[in-house]
Short mmCIF file of C-alpha atoms and ligand atoms in Angstrom, two decimals:
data_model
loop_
_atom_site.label_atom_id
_atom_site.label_comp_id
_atom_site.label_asym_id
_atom_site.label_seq_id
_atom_site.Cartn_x
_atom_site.Cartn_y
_atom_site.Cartn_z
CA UNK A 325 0.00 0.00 0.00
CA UNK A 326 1.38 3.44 -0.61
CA UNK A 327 2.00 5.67 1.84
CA UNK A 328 3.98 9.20 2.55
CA UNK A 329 6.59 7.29 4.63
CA UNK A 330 7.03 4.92 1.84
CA UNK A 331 10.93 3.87 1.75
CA UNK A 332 10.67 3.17 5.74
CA UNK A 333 10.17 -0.57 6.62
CA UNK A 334 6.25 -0.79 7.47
CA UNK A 335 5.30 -1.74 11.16
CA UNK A 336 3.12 -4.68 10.24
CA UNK A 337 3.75 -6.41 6.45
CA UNK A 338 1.16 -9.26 5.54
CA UNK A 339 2.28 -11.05 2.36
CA UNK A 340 0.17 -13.75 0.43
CA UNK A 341 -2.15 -14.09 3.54
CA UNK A 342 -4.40 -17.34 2.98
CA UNK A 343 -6.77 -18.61 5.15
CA UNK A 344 -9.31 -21.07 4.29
CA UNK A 345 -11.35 -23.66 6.51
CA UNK A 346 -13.27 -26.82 5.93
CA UNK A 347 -16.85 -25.99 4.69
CA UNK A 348 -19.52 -27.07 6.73
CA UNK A 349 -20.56 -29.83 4.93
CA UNK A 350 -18.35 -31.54 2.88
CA UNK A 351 -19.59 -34.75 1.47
CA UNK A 352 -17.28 -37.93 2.42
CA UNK A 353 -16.29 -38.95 -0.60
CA UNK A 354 -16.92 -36.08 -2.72
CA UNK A 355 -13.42 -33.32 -3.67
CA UNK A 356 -12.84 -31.47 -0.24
CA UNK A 357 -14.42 -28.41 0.34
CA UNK A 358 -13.18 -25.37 1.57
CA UNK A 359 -14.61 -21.79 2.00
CA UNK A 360 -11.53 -18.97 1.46
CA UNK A 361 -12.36 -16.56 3.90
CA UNK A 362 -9.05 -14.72 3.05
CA UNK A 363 -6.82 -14.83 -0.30
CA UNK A 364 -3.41 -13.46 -1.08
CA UNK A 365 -3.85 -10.46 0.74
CA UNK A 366 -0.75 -8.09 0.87
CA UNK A 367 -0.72 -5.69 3.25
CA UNK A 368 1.80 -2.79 4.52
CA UNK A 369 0.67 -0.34 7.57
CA UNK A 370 2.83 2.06 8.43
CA UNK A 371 3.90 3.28 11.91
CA UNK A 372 1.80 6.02 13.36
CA UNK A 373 -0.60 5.55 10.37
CA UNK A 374 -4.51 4.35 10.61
CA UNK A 375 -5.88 1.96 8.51
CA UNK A 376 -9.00 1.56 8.02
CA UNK A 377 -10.59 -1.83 6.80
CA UNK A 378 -14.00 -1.70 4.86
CA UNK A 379 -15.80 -4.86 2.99
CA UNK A 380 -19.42 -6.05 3.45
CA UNK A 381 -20.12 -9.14 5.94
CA UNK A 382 -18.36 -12.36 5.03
CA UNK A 383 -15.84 -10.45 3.10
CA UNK A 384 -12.56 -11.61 5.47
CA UNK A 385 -12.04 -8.46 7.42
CA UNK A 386 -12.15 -10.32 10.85
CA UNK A 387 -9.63 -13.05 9.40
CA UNK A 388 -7.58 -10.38 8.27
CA UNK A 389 -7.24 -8.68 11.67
CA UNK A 390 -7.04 -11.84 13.68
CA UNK A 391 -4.10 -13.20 11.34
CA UNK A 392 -1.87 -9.81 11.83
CA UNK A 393 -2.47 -10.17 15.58
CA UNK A 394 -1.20 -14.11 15.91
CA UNK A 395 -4.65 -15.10 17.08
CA UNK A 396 -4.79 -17.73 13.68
CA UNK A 397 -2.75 -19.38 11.84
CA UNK A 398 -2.74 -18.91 8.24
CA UNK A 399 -3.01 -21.66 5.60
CA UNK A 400 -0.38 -19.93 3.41
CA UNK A 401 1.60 -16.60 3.21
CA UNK A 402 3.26 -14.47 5.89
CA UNK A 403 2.77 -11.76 8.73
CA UNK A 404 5.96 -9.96 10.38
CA UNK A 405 5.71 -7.18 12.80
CA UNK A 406 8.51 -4.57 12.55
CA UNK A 407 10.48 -7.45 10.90
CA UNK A 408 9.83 -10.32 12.87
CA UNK A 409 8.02 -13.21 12.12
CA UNK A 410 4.56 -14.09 13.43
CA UNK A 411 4.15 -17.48 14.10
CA UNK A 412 0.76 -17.94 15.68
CA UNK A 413 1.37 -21.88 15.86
CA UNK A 414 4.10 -21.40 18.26
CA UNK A 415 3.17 -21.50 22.13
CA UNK A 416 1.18 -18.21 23.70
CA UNK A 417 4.45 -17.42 25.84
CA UNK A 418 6.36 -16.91 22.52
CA UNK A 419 4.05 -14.79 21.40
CA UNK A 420 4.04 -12.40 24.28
CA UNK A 421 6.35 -10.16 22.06
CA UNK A 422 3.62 -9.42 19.93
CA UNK A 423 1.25 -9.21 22.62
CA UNK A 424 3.11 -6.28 23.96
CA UNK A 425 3.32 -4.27 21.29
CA UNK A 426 -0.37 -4.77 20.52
CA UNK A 427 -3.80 -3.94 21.93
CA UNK A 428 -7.62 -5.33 20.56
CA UNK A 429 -10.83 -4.13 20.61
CA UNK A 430 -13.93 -5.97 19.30
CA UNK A 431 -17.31 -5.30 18.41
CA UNK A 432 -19.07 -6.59 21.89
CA UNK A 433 -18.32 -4.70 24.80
CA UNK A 434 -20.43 -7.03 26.73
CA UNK A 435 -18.49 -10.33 25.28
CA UNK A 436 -15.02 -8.81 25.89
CA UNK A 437 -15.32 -8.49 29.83
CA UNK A 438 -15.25 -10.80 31.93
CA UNK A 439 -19.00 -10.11 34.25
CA UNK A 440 -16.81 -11.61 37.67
CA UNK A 441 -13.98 -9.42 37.46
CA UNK A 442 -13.42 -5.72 38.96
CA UNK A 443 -12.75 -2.81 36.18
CA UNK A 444 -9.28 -3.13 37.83
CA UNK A 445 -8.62 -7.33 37.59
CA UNK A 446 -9.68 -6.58 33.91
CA UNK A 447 -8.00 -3.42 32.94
CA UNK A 448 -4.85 -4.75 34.74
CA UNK A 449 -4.68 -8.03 33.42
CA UNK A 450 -2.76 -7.54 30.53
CA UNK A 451 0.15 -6.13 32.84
CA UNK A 452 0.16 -9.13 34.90
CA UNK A 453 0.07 -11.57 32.10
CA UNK A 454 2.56 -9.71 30.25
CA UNK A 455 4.99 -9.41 33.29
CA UNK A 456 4.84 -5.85 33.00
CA UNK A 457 6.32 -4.33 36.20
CA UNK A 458 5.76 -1.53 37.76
CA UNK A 459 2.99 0.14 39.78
CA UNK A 460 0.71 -1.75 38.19
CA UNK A 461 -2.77 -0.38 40.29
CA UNK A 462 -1.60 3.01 39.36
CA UNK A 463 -1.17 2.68 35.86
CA UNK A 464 -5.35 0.88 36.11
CA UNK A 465 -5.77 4.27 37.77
CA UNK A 466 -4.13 6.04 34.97
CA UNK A 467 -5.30 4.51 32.02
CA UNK A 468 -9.31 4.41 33.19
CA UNK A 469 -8.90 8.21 33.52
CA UNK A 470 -7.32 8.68 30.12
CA UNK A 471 -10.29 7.01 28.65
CA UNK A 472 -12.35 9.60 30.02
CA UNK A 473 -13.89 7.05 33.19
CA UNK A 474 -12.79 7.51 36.99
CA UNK A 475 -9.90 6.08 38.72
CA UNK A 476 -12.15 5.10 41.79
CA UNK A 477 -14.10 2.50 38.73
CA UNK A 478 -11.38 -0.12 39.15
CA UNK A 479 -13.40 -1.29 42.27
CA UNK A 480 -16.65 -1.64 40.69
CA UNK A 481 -18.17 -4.49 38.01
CA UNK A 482 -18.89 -4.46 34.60
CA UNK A 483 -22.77 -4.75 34.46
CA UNK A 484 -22.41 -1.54 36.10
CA UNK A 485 -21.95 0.34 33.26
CA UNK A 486 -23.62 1.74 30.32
CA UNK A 487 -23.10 0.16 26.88
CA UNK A 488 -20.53 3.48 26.16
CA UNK A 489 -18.46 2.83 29.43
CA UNK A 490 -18.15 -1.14 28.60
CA UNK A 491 -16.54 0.14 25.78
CA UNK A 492 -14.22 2.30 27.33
CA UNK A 493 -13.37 0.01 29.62
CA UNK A 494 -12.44 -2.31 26.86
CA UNK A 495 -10.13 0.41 25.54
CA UNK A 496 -8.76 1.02 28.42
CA UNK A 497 -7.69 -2.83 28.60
CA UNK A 498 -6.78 -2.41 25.41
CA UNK A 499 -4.10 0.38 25.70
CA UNK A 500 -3.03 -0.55 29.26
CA UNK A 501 0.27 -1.74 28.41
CA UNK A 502 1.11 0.68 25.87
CA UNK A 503 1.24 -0.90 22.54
CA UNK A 504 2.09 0.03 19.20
CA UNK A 505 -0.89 -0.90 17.73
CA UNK A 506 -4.62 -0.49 18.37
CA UNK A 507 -6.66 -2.85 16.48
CA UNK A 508 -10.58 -2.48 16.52
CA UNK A 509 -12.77 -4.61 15.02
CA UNK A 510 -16.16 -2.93 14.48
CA UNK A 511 -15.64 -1.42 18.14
CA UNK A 512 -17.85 1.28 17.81
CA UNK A 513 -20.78 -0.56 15.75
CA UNK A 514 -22.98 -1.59 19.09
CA UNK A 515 -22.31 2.17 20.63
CA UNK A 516 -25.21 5.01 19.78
CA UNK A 517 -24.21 8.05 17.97
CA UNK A 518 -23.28 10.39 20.64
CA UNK A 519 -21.21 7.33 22.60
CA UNK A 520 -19.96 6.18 19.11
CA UNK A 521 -18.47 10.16 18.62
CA UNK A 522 -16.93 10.57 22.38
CA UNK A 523 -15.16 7.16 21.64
CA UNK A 524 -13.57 8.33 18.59
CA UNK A 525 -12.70 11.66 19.88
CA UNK A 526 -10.65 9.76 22.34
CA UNK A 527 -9.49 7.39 19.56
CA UNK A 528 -7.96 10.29 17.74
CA UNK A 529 -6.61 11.82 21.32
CA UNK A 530 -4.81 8.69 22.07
CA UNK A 531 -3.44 8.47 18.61
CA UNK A 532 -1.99 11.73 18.70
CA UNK A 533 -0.59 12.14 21.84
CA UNK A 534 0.95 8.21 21.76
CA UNK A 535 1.28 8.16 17.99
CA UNK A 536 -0.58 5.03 18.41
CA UNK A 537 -1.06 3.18 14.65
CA UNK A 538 -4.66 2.17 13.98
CA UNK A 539 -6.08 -0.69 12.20
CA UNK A 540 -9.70 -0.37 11.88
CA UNK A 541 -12.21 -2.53 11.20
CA UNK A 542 -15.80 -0.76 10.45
CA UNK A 543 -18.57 -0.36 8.12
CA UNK A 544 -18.94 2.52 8.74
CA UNK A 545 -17.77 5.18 6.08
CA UNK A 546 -17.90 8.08 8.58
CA UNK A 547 -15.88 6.44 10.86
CA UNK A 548 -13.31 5.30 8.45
CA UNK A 549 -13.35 9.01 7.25
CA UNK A 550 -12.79 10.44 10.51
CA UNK A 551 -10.01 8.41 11.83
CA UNK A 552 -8.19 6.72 8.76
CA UNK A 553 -4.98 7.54 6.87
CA UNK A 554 -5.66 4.78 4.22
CA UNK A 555 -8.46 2.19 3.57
CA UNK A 556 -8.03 -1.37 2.03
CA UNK A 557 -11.69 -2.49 0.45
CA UNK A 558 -12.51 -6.47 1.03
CA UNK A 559 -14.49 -8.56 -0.99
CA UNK A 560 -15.15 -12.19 -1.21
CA UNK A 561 -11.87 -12.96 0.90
CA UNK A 562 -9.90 -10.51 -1.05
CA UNK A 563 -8.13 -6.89 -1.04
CA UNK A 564 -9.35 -5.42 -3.88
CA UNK A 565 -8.85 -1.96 -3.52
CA UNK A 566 -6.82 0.14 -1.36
CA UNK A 567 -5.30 3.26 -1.38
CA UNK A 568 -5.18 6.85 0.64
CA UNK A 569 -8.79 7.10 2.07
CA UNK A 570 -10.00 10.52 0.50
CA UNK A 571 -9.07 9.10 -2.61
CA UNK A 572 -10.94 5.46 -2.38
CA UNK A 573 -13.74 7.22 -0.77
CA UNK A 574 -13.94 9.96 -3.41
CA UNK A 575 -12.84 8.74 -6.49
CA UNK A 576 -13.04 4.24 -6.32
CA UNK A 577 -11.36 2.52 -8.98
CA UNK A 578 -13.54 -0.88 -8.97
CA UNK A 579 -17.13 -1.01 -9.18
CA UNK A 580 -17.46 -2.88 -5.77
CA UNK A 581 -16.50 -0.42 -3.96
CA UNK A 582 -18.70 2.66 -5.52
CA UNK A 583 -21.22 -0.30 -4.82
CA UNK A 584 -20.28 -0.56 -1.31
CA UNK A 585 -20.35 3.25 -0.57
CA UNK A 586 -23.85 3.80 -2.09
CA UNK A 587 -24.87 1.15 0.13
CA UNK A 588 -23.88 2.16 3.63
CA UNK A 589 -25.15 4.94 4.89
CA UNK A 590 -23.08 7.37 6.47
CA UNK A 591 -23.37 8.52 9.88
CA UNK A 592 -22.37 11.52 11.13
CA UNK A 593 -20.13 11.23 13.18
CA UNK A 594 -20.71 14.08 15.11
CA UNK A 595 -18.35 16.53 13.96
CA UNK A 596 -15.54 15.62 15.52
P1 LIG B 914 -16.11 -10.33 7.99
O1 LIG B 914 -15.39 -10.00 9.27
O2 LIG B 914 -15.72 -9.47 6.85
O3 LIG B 914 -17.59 -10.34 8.19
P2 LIG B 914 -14.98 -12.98 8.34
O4 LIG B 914 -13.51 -12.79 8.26
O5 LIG B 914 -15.57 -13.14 9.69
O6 LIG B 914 -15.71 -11.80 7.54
O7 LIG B 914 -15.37 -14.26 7.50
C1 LIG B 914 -14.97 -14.47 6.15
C2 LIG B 914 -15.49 -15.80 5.67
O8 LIG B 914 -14.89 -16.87 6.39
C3 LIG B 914 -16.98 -15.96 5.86
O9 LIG B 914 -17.50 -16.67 4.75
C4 LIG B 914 -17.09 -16.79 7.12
O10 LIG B 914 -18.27 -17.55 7.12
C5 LIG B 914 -15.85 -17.67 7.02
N1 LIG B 914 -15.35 -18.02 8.35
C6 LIG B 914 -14.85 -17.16 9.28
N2 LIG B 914 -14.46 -17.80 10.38
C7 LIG B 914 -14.74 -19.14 10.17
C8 LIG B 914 -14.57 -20.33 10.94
N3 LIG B 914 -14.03 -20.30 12.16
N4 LIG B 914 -14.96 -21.49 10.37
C9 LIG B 914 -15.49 -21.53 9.13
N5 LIG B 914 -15.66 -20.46 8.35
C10 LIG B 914 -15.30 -19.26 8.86
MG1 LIG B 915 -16.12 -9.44 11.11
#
């Protein structure tokens, strides 16, 4: 993918990225059957950059993300992260590396936190599994107020909090141990508008002040708009478009994408 610090050595370089699984029902003696949820997909993002992933369902976005972050194994091709292999086959210990230098967010605030755990156990958690020392209860502290919630949270639970402040919390877990790389995967999508427009706000704060790099999964043009540098266009398991995101947005090259823009509708997101 091009970008304006083209030359440098991209953070995260996907190359030939493959993924298919058995299809449901594959007949015993027929040909196996496979459904290609991701094909040959190239990818370079760039540090401090924000890409933003767009497709409609089924298209391979999830696979995509969850192959750059080690959490599956591709059938064929190759992910390294600032020039080191990603083997997600290899043991979850040796993949604490990547661990550290990354942080997730999904779509389901609800899913992502665990309902008998304090704020704190789950905000924190990364830093103890990660063997991150320090004063760990201060950086909870720390990181729940940069995310725009209260220190005095940690003690509380998560069904004690709005759909917004799940969310946050999930960020918050997310950025703890001061990664690299934020991933989201349709994190916003469940949020209303006004929750879905504080959330970004902060997005972009964190990004600027940390020069956090953004991957971003959403269907949602405004978002993609708001917060990305460049946008790669899925369909059917495949990249096929992507490019500096005024210029996808404004002028697309393949008729699946003008397609896909006319379709979703775009949401304000609240002028920020
Ligand atoms: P998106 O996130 O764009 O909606 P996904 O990456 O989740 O798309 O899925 C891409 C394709 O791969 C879909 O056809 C989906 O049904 C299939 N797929 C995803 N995960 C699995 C799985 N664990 N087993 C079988 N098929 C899967
Ligand atoms: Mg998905």
């Amino acid at each position: 993918m091009a970008s304006s610090t083209s030359g440098a050595q991209p953070l995260i370089r996907a190359r030939g990225l493959t993924r298919r699984y058995p299809a449901p029902k594959t007949r015993l003696f027929g040909p196996k059957a496979f459904t290609t949820a991701l094909e040959d997909a190239d990818l370079d993002v760039f540090a401090g950059t924000s890409v933003g992933i767009i497709g409609e369902s089924g298209s391979g976005k999830s696979t995509l993300v969850r192959l750059l972050l080690g959490l599956d194994t591709p059938t064929a091709g190759t992910v390294e992260f600032d020039g080191r292999k990603v083997d997600a086959a290899a043991s979850a210990r040796s993949l604490h590396w990547l661990r550290r230098e990354t942080g997730m967010v999904f779509q389901d605030p609800y899913a992502s936190l665990d309902p008998r755990m304090s704020v704190g156990r789950i905000v924190g958690e990364p830093l103890w599994a990660l063997g991150i020392d320090g004063d760990r209860r201060a950086r909870v502290r720390e990181v729940l107020e940069d995310v725009g919630l209260e220190a005095s949270m940690a003690d509380r639970f998560p069904h004690e909090f709005s759909g917004g402040q799940r969310q946050r919390i999930a960020l918050a877990r997310a950025i703890v141990h001061r990664p690299r790389v934020l991933v989201g995967d349709e994190p916003l999508s469940a949020l209303d508008v006004t929750v879905r427009a504080q959330i970004l706000a902060l997005i972009t704060e964190l990004r600027q002040r940390d020069g956090l790099t953004l991957v971003m999964v959403s269907h949602d043009i405004g978002i993609v708009q708001n917060l990305c540098d460049e946008v790669v266009v899925m369909k059917d398991g495949r990249i096929v478009e992507d490019g500096p995101t005024e210029k996808v947005l404004m002028q697309p090259q393949v008729a699946y994408t003008r397609r896909l823009l006319a379709s979703i509708p775009v949401i304000d997101p609240g002028g920020v």
